[in-house]
Short mmCIF file of C-alpha atoms and ligand atoms in Angstrom, two decimals:
data_model
loop_
_atom_site.label_atom_id
_atom_site.label_comp_id
_atom_site.label_asym_id
_atom_site.label_seq_id
_atom_site.Cartn_x
_atom_site.Cartn_y
_atom_site.Cartn_z
CA UNK A 331 80.69 101.24 143.97
CA UNK A 332 77.27 100.52 145.35
CA UNK A 333 76.82 100.64 149.15
CA UNK A 334 75.44 97.86 151.23
CA UNK A 335 71.90 96.66 150.35
CA UNK A 336 68.93 97.93 152.42
CA UNK A 337 68.71 94.44 153.87
CA UNK A 338 69.82 90.94 153.02
CA UNK A 339 67.31 89.16 150.60
CA UNK A 340 66.26 86.83 153.37
CA UNK A 341 65.29 89.77 155.59
CA UNK A 342 63.43 91.59 152.71
CA UNK A 343 61.35 88.48 152.02
CA UNK A 344 60.50 87.93 155.64
CA UNK A 345 59.27 91.59 155.93
CA UNK A 346 57.27 91.09 152.65
CA UNK A 347 55.62 87.87 154.05
CA UNK A 348 54.75 89.66 157.28
CA UNK A 349 53.87 93.10 155.96
CA UNK A 350 52.38 92.10 152.64
CA UNK A 351 53.35 93.61 149.36
CA UNK A 352 53.96 96.08 147.94
CA UNK A 353 55.86 97.45 150.78
CA UNK A 354 58.67 100.18 150.98
CA UNK A 355 61.43 99.19 153.24
CA UNK A 356 63.94 101.72 154.56
CA UNK A 357 67.15 101.20 156.65
CA UNK A 358 67.66 103.81 159.33
CA UNK A 359 71.37 102.96 159.63
CA UNK A 360 71.85 103.52 155.99
CA UNK A 361 70.16 106.90 156.16
CA UNK A 362 72.22 107.89 159.11
CA UNK A 363 75.57 106.79 157.48
CA UNK A 364 74.83 108.72 154.35
CA UNK A 365 73.74 111.77 156.24
CA UNK A 366 76.89 111.70 158.27
CA UNK A 367 79.00 111.19 155.08
CA UNK A 368 77.37 114.22 153.51
CA UNK A 369 77.94 116.63 156.42
CA UNK A 370 81.38 115.23 157.02
CA UNK A 371 82.29 116.26 153.38
CA UNK A 372 81.58 119.85 154.34
CA UNK A 373 83.63 119.76 157.58
CA UNK A 374 85.87 122.84 157.98
CA UNK A 375 83.67 125.18 156.26
CA UNK A 376 80.54 126.88 157.73
CA UNK A 377 77.62 124.94 156.39
CA UNK A 378 74.09 123.73 157.12
CA UNK A 379 72.43 120.70 155.62
CA UNK A 380 68.76 121.15 154.84
CA UNK A 381 67.42 117.75 153.85
CA UNK A 382 64.99 118.16 150.94
CA UNK A 383 61.69 116.65 152.27
CA UNK A 384 60.28 116.09 148.77
CA UNK A 385 62.52 113.10 148.42
CA UNK A 386 60.93 111.23 151.32
CA UNK A 387 58.80 112.84 153.98
CA UNK A 388 57.24 109.91 155.84
CA UNK A 389 57.19 111.20 159.38
CA UNK A 390 59.41 108.58 160.91
CA UNK A 391 62.05 109.26 158.22
CA UNK A 392 61.78 113.01 158.89
CA UNK A 393 62.11 112.39 162.65
CA UNK A 394 65.21 110.32 161.94
CA UNK A 395 66.67 113.09 159.91
CA UNK A 396 65.97 115.62 162.74
CA UNK A 397 67.73 113.34 165.21
CA UNK A 398 70.82 113.59 162.94
CA UNK A 399 70.94 117.45 163.11
CA UNK A 400 70.59 120.14 160.52
CA UNK A 401 67.45 121.39 158.90
CA UNK A 402 65.05 120.78 156.02
CA UNK A 403 64.06 122.19 152.70
CA UNK A 404 60.20 122.24 152.41
CA UNK A 405 58.57 122.69 149.13
CA UNK A 406 54.89 123.30 150.21
CA UNK A 407 52.89 124.23 153.18
CA UNK A 408 52.32 120.53 153.69
CA UNK A 409 56.02 119.78 153.92
CA UNK A 410 56.42 122.61 156.36
CA UNK A 411 53.66 121.05 158.57
CA UNK A 412 55.32 117.61 158.37
CA UNK A 413 58.57 119.15 159.42
CA UNK A 414 56.93 120.90 162.34
CA UNK A 415 55.17 117.65 163.33
CA UNK A 416 58.49 115.78 163.18
CA UNK A 417 59.80 118.34 165.67
CA UNK A 418 61.84 120.75 163.50
CA UNK A 419 61.76 124.37 164.67
CA UNK A 420 60.74 126.99 162.21
CA UNK A 421 64.37 128.18 162.23
CA UNK A 422 65.42 124.82 160.84
CA UNK A 423 63.21 125.22 157.74
CA UNK A 424 63.93 126.75 154.35
CA UNK A 425 61.05 127.03 152.00
CA UNK A 426 61.45 126.73 148.26
CA UNK A 427 58.87 126.50 145.61
CA UNK A 428 58.01 127.98 142.19
CA UNK A 429 54.39 128.59 143.06
CA UNK A 430 53.82 129.50 146.79
CA UNK A 431 50.29 130.37 147.59
CA UNK A 432 49.37 133.43 149.53
CA UNK A 433 48.39 131.29 152.56
CA UNK A 434 51.68 129.39 152.35
CA UNK A 435 53.68 132.60 152.29
CA UNK A 436 51.72 134.13 155.15
CA UNK A 437 52.33 130.97 157.31
CA UNK A 438 56.09 130.99 156.44
CA UNK A 439 56.27 134.72 157.42
CA UNK A 440 54.26 134.18 160.59
CA UNK A 441 56.51 131.16 161.58
CA UNK A 442 59.59 133.20 160.91
CA UNK A 443 61.21 130.28 159.16
CA UNK A 444 64.97 130.28 158.51
CA UNK A 445 64.64 131.66 154.88
CA UNK A 446 62.04 131.77 152.17
CA UNK A 447 63.78 130.99 148.88
CA UNK A 448 61.88 133.50 146.68
CA UNK A 449 61.34 132.71 142.95
CA UNK A 450 60.60 136.24 141.52
CA UNK A 451 60.52 140.00 142.37
CA UNK A 452 56.69 139.77 142.73
CA UNK A 453 57.08 137.17 145.45
CA UNK A 454 59.59 139.16 147.31
CA UNK A 455 57.23 142.18 147.21
CA UNK A 456 54.39 139.95 148.49
CA UNK A 457 56.64 138.69 151.33
CA UNK A 458 57.57 142.28 152.10
CA UNK A 459 53.87 143.35 152.47
CA UNK A 460 53.06 140.36 154.58
CA UNK A 461 55.87 140.75 156.77
CA UNK A 462 55.59 144.48 156.98
CA UNK A 463 51.86 144.33 157.92
CA UNK A 464 53.00 142.22 160.99
CA UNK A 465 55.94 144.47 161.89
CA UNK A 466 58.35 141.67 160.86
CA UNK A 467 61.33 141.39 158.60
CA UNK A 468 61.39 138.11 156.72
CA UNK A 469 64.73 136.55 155.58
CA UNK A 470 64.57 135.76 151.91
CA UNK A 471 67.11 134.24 149.34
CA UNK A 472 66.65 134.95 145.70
CA UNK A 473 66.58 131.85 143.62
CA UNK A 474 68.73 132.58 140.61
CA UNK A 475 68.64 130.69 137.35
CA UNK A 476 72.17 130.57 135.99
CA UNK A 477 71.36 129.07 132.60
CA UNK A 478 73.42 126.05 133.08
CA UNK A 479 72.62 122.57 131.50
CA UNK A 480 72.69 120.06 134.40
CA UNK A 481 72.96 116.94 132.30
CA UNK A 482 70.20 115.34 134.21
CA UNK A 483 66.91 113.99 132.61
CA UNK A 484 65.03 116.77 130.99
CA UNK A 485 62.13 116.44 133.31
CA UNK A 486 64.45 117.20 136.40
CA UNK A 487 66.71 119.82 135.02
CA UNK A 488 65.81 123.06 136.33
CA UNK A 489 68.74 125.54 135.44
CA UNK A 490 68.13 126.69 131.97
CA UNK A 491 66.52 130.08 131.17
CA UNK A 492 63.59 128.21 129.47
CA UNK A 493 62.75 126.45 132.79
CA UNK A 494 60.22 128.08 135.23
CA UNK A 495 62.59 128.29 138.20
CA UNK A 496 64.03 131.38 139.69
CA UNK A 497 65.01 134.55 137.94
CA UNK A 498 67.48 134.91 135.06
CA UNK A 499 70.91 135.56 136.42
CA UNK A 500 71.06 138.87 134.29
CA UNK A 501 68.05 140.16 136.12
CA UNK A 502 69.16 139.10 139.66
CA UNK A 503 71.34 142.11 140.52
CA UNK A 504 68.45 144.55 139.88
CA UNK A 505 65.94 142.42 141.75
CA UNK A 506 68.38 142.21 144.71
CA UNK A 507 68.88 145.92 144.79
CA UNK A 508 65.25 146.46 144.87
CA UNK A 509 64.79 143.85 147.69
CA UNK A 510 67.55 145.83 149.67
CA UNK A 511 65.18 148.80 149.76
CA UNK A 512 62.30 146.88 151.30
CA UNK A 513 61.83 147.11 155.05
CA UNK A 514 59.73 143.92 155.28
CA UNK A 515 62.47 141.52 153.87
CA UNK A 516 66.17 141.02 154.48
CA UNK A 517 68.06 139.53 151.59
CA UNK A 518 69.92 136.82 153.51
CA UNK A 519 71.15 134.66 150.67
CA UNK A 520 71.19 133.51 147.06
CA UNK A 521 69.70 130.29 145.99
CA UNK A 522 70.41 128.00 143.10
CA UNK A 523 69.25 124.48 142.20
CA UNK A 524 69.90 123.35 138.70
CA UNK A 525 68.70 119.85 138.61
CA UNK A 526 68.61 116.50 140.19
CA UNK A 527 70.48 113.23 139.78
CA UNK A 528 73.56 115.12 138.76
CA UNK A 529 76.42 112.73 137.63
CA UNK A 530 79.15 115.14 138.40
CA UNK A 531 80.05 118.40 140.12
CA UNK A 532 80.86 120.14 136.94
CA UNK A 533 77.51 121.79 136.42
CA UNK A 534 77.35 123.03 140.02
CA UNK A 535 80.76 124.62 139.59
CA UNK A 536 79.52 126.41 136.44
CA UNK A 537 76.37 127.45 138.05
CA UNK A 538 78.11 128.87 141.14
CA UNK A 539 80.42 131.26 139.05
CA UNK A 540 77.80 133.90 138.34
CA UNK A 541 76.07 133.36 141.64
CA UNK A 542 79.22 133.94 143.63
CA UNK A 543 80.06 137.02 141.50
CA UNK A 544 76.63 138.41 142.26
CA UNK A 545 77.10 137.59 145.99
CA UNK A 546 80.45 139.47 145.94
CA UNK A 547 78.89 142.51 144.44
CA UNK A 548 75.98 142.59 146.87
CA UNK A 549 78.32 142.24 149.75
CA UNK A 550 80.35 145.21 148.52
CA UNK A 551 77.06 147.19 148.17
CA UNK A 552 76.40 146.55 151.82
CA UNK A 553 73.88 143.85 151.57
CA UNK A 554 73.63 141.63 154.63
CA UNK A 555 74.01 138.35 152.83
CA UNK A 556 74.76 135.39 155.04
CA UNK A 557 74.63 132.32 152.94
CA UNK A 558 74.57 130.80 149.40
CA UNK A 559 72.09 127.92 149.10
CA UNK A 560 73.41 125.58 146.60
CA UNK A 561 70.27 123.53 146.37
CA UNK A 562 70.37 119.72 146.02
CA UNK A 563 70.94 117.48 143.05
CA UNK A 564 73.91 115.14 143.84
CA UNK A 565 73.11 111.91 142.05
CA UNK A 566 73.26 108.37 143.15
CA UNK A 567 74.24 105.15 141.36
CA UNK A 568 71.16 103.27 140.04
CA UNK A 569 73.01 100.71 137.96
CA UNK A 570 76.03 99.75 140.11
CA UNK A 571 78.47 102.09 138.47
CA UNK A 572 80.48 104.59 140.57
CA UNK A 573 78.49 107.02 142.67
CA UNK A 574 79.40 110.63 142.20
CA UNK A 575 81.89 111.60 144.91
CA UNK A 576 80.33 113.50 147.79
CA UNK A 577 83.80 114.77 148.86
CA UNK A 578 84.45 116.19 145.40
CA UNK A 579 80.90 117.72 145.31
CA UNK A 580 81.60 119.45 148.67
CA UNK A 581 85.10 120.55 147.60
CA UNK A 582 83.63 122.05 144.41
CA UNK A 583 80.98 123.94 146.38
CA UNK A 584 83.34 125.25 149.11
CA UNK A 585 86.00 126.21 146.65
CA UNK A 586 83.41 128.28 144.70
CA UNK A 587 81.78 129.99 147.78
CA UNK A 588 84.89 130.47 150.00
CA UNK A 589 86.00 133.79 148.52
CA UNK A 590 82.76 135.39 149.71
CA UNK A 591 83.11 133.86 153.23
CA UNK A 592 79.44 133.08 153.12
CA UNK A 593 77.88 130.09 154.78
CA UNK A 594 76.86 127.23 152.48
CA UNK A 595 73.46 125.74 152.66
CA UNK A 596 72.91 122.47 150.99
CA UNK A 597 69.64 120.72 150.26
CA UNK A 598 70.36 117.08 149.52
CA UNK A 599 67.45 114.64 149.06
CA UNK A 600 68.07 111.61 146.87
CA UNK A 601 71.69 111.20 148.01
CA UNK A 602 70.62 110.84 151.66
CA UNK A 603 67.66 108.50 151.28
CA UNK A 604 67.70 106.94 147.72
CA UNK A 605 69.92 104.01 148.34
CA UNK A 606 68.49 103.44 151.77
CA UNK A 607 65.11 102.18 150.45
CA UNK A 608 63.69 99.33 148.45
CA UNK A 609 60.20 98.54 147.27
CA UNK A 610 59.36 94.88 147.54
CA UNK A 611 56.67 93.55 145.27
CA UNK A 612 55.09 90.23 144.55
CA UNK A 613 54.95 88.35 141.19
CA UNK A 614 51.30 87.96 140.30
CA UNK A 615 51.60 86.50 136.66
CA UNK A 616 54.19 85.17 134.36
CA UNK A 617 53.47 84.71 130.63
CA UNK A 618 55.39 84.20 127.45
CA UNK A 619 56.48 87.27 125.50
CA UNK A 620 56.46 87.66 121.79
CA UNK A 621 59.91 86.84 120.48
CA UNK A 622 60.90 84.78 123.60
CA UNK A 623 61.43 86.03 127.09
CA UNK A 624 58.61 86.55 129.51
CA UNK A 625 56.31 89.17 131.06
CA UNK A 626 56.84 89.19 134.86
CA UNK A 627 53.71 91.01 136.26
CA UNK A 628 54.13 92.53 139.75
CA UNK A 629 51.57 93.83 142.15
CA UNK A 630 53.48 97.20 142.11
CA UNK A 631 53.73 99.48 139.11
CA UNK A 632 53.62 103.08 138.22
CA UNK A 633 51.16 103.81 140.99
CA UNK A 634 53.62 102.77 143.63
CA UNK A 635 56.83 103.79 141.77
CA UNK A 636 56.49 106.35 139.07
CA UNK A 637 60.05 106.90 138.10
CA UNK A 638 60.47 104.16 135.44
CA UNK A 639 57.26 105.25 133.61
CA UNK A 640 57.88 109.06 134.01
CA UNK A 641 61.53 109.30 133.42
CA UNK A 642 62.52 105.95 131.85
CA UNK A 643 64.51 105.48 135.17
CA UNK A 644 66.57 102.33 135.78
CA UNK A 645 66.30 100.42 139.05
CA UNK A 646 68.05 97.39 139.89
CA UNK A 647 65.80 94.39 140.44
CA UNK A 648 66.55 91.49 142.80
CA UNK A 649 64.44 88.37 142.78
CA UNK A 650 64.46 87.45 146.49
CA UNK A 651 63.90 83.58 145.89
CA UNK A 652 66.72 81.70 144.32
CA UNK A 653 65.31 79.90 141.26
CA UNK A 654 67.21 77.37 139.24
CA UNK A 655 67.31 77.61 135.51
CA UNK A 656 68.85 79.81 132.81
CA UNK A 657 68.78 83.55 132.76
CA UNK A 658 65.74 84.60 130.62
CA UNK A 659 65.05 88.11 129.32
CA UNK A 660 62.06 89.41 131.32
CA UNK A 661 60.02 92.49 131.05
CA UNK A 662 59.11 93.15 134.65
CA UNK A 663 55.91 95.11 134.55
CA UNK A 664 53.24 96.62 136.78
CA UNK A 665 49.53 95.84 136.77
CA UNK A 666 48.33 99.20 135.60
CA UNK A 667 46.54 99.53 132.43
CA UNK A 668 49.26 101.54 130.68
CA UNK A 669 51.96 100.22 128.32
CA UNK A 670 54.43 102.54 130.01
CA UNK A 671 53.98 100.68 133.22
CA UNK A 672 57.29 98.90 132.96
CA UNK A 673 59.47 98.50 136.03
CA UNK A 674 62.32 97.08 134.19
CA UNK A 675 62.62 95.99 130.56
CA UNK A 676 64.79 93.12 129.28
CA UNK A 677 66.08 92.00 132.63
CA UNK A 678 67.98 88.75 132.70
CA UNK A 679 66.81 86.45 135.54
CA UNK A 680 65.71 82.87 136.01
CA UNK A 681 62.05 82.78 135.42
CA UNK A 682 60.35 83.67 138.73
CA UNK A 683 57.17 81.94 139.94
CA UNK A 684 53.93 83.46 140.91
CA UNK A 685 54.28 84.53 144.66
CA UNK A 686 57.96 85.20 144.45
CA UNK A 687 59.15 88.62 145.77
CA UNK A 688 61.19 91.00 143.77
CA UNK A 689 63.04 93.95 145.41
CA UNK A 690 63.15 97.17 143.32
CA UNK A 691 66.33 98.89 144.75
CA UNK A 692 67.22 102.60 145.42
CA UNK A 693 63.71 103.69 145.72
CA UNK A 694 64.15 105.50 149.19
CA UNK A 695 63.89 108.83 147.31
CA UNK A 696 60.91 109.83 145.08
CA UNK A 697 59.29 106.46 145.52
CA UNK A 698 56.48 106.57 148.21
CA UNK A 699 56.17 110.29 147.90
CA UNK A 700 55.19 110.04 144.27
CA UNK A 701 52.85 107.05 144.56
CA UNK A 702 49.17 107.55 143.76
CA UNK A 703 45.90 105.79 143.86
CA UNK A 704 45.73 105.31 140.09
CA UNK A 705 43.62 102.39 139.34
CA UNK A 706 42.50 102.63 143.01
CA UNK A 707 45.68 101.04 144.21
CA UNK A 708 45.92 101.66 148.03
CA UNK A 709 49.23 103.50 148.95
CA UNK A 710 51.77 100.98 150.00
CA UNK A 711 52.88 100.25 153.60
CA UNK A 712 56.21 101.48 154.58
CA UNK A 713 58.53 99.92 157.14
CA UNK A 714 61.78 101.10 158.81
CA UNK A 715 64.56 98.66 159.72
CA UNK A 716 66.07 99.94 162.98
CA UNK A 717 68.95 98.07 164.89
CA UNK A 718 67.89 94.42 164.57
CA UNK A 719 64.15 94.75 163.97
CA UNK A 720 61.77 96.57 161.80
CA UNK A 721 58.50 98.42 162.29
CA UNK A 722 55.65 99.84 160.25
CA UNK A 723 56.03 103.55 159.97
CA UNK A 724 52.94 103.77 157.62
CA UNK A 725 50.29 101.21 157.38
CA UNK A 726 48.93 100.15 154.16
CA UNK A 727 46.10 102.31 152.99
CA UNK A 728 42.68 100.62 153.02
CA UNK A 729 39.84 101.13 150.59
CA UNK A 730 38.03 102.93 153.46
CA UNK A 731 40.93 105.37 153.77
CA UNK A 732 40.87 105.94 149.99
CA UNK A 733 37.39 106.86 149.85
CA UNK A 734 37.09 108.64 153.23
CA UNK A 735 36.89 112.13 151.68
CA UNK A 736 34.35 111.26 149.02
CA UNK A 737 30.53 111.82 149.22
N1 LLP B 463 66.30 121.58 146.40
C1 LLP B 463 65.36 121.99 145.48
C2 LLP B 463 65.01 123.36 145.30
C3 LLP B 463 64.97 120.92 144.69
O1 LLP B 463 63.94 121.32 143.67
C4 LLP B 463 65.20 119.60 144.79
C5 LLP B 463 64.62 118.66 143.98
C6 LLP B 463 66.08 119.36 145.85
C7 LLP B 463 66.66 120.43 146.61
C8 LLP B 463 66.65 117.90 146.09
O2 LLP B 463 67.22 117.44 144.98
P1 LLP B 463 68.04 115.99 145.11
O3 LLP B 463 69.08 116.14 146.12
O4 LLP B 463 67.03 115.08 145.71
O5 LLP B 463 68.37 115.77 143.69
N2 LLP B 463 61.13 113.16 141.20
C9 LLP B 463 62.43 113.30 140.49
C10 LLP B 463 63.35 114.23 141.24
C11 LLP B 463 62.76 115.61 141.29
C12 LLP B 463 63.68 116.58 142.02
C13 LLP B 463 63.11 117.83 142.33
N3 LLP B 463 63.71 118.91 143.04
C14 LLP B 463 63.06 111.83 140.37
O6 LLP B 463 62.48 110.89 140.86
O7 LLP B 463 64.18 111.67 140.06
#
């Protein structure tokens, strides 16, 4: 079942008229509802929700998440700074990332953030030196790669040994024991994230088996572990089919971790914000397509929303103007000079007219954050619907903004 839309078609069209297109529209109430549902699913077991900023880190969205409680998962120094600007305390931030720079690590240590999710023994030793030099002890979690196929798109699967993420499960025990001898770090947790847009909880269950066994061994060896960070990854429905159950996901995680008594940290991104956003674009051209059908060209494409071109991702398209006429197969495409710039192929719809608006749904996660200036497209405006109204939370980039850093 698909949740309520970001806004009725008439409201999306009104926003597009007033804000211009392309425009990302988010619904604050939807984000709040989904956040509440996610945390509610873990009720009764010690847990912390650390929203994955990479999904959508526009300041107003991050502030909204802060008001809902919990913490964040940052993937770079930039995301740490955005979290701080949005009012999160350092102790609300976990820092994950396969390639943390020396400056980023030093900052994380200095801020004394909640936990640094470390990706290698080398990184743990660097953290130890940085913290030791300051007379501090940094909390780290070792990111473990459990060698589990997540079933997600290959570009966003992260849990096989051939992937760059974490340390192989077989090497983890030795690395943890080494970490336990260092005075500048405290091994506070184990971390695992096997992929994104997971359609079921089964891969999480499989991934947690060796992680929980390792946690139990470490606890028995006197390691002061406090949590198991299960990463993010719970998928959403992009096509209107059933959404994976958050209740089942939470039950799977809790059942796996409970024998250790450790707290669960979860890092959901897409599940919280994905369905709460839509990208509204305008039709700028319509033309006949070889073999029948039409090309419907939008003013938004892979520079505004990369997912279809990068992953072959499907997003529901909703023409916002009712047009009479038969349903015709339309290739809805962007204006970028690449054949891969297809927003949706073979979509049945009455042929739209130039100037019509089309909503591209479920783009609240990994939409605006992955936009680029390719073909010198300005970054789109973003608006947030709150209560009965809406407001700009990011104005449209101008050409002046775009060239501001250039000589
Ligand atoms: N934690 C870690 C360590 C992650 O790497 C990720 C996502 C998350 C949490 C949040 O995962 P989520 O709950 O959102 O699935 N650009 C891709 C998705 C890349 C996800 C990368 N890591 C897309 O558009 O599908």
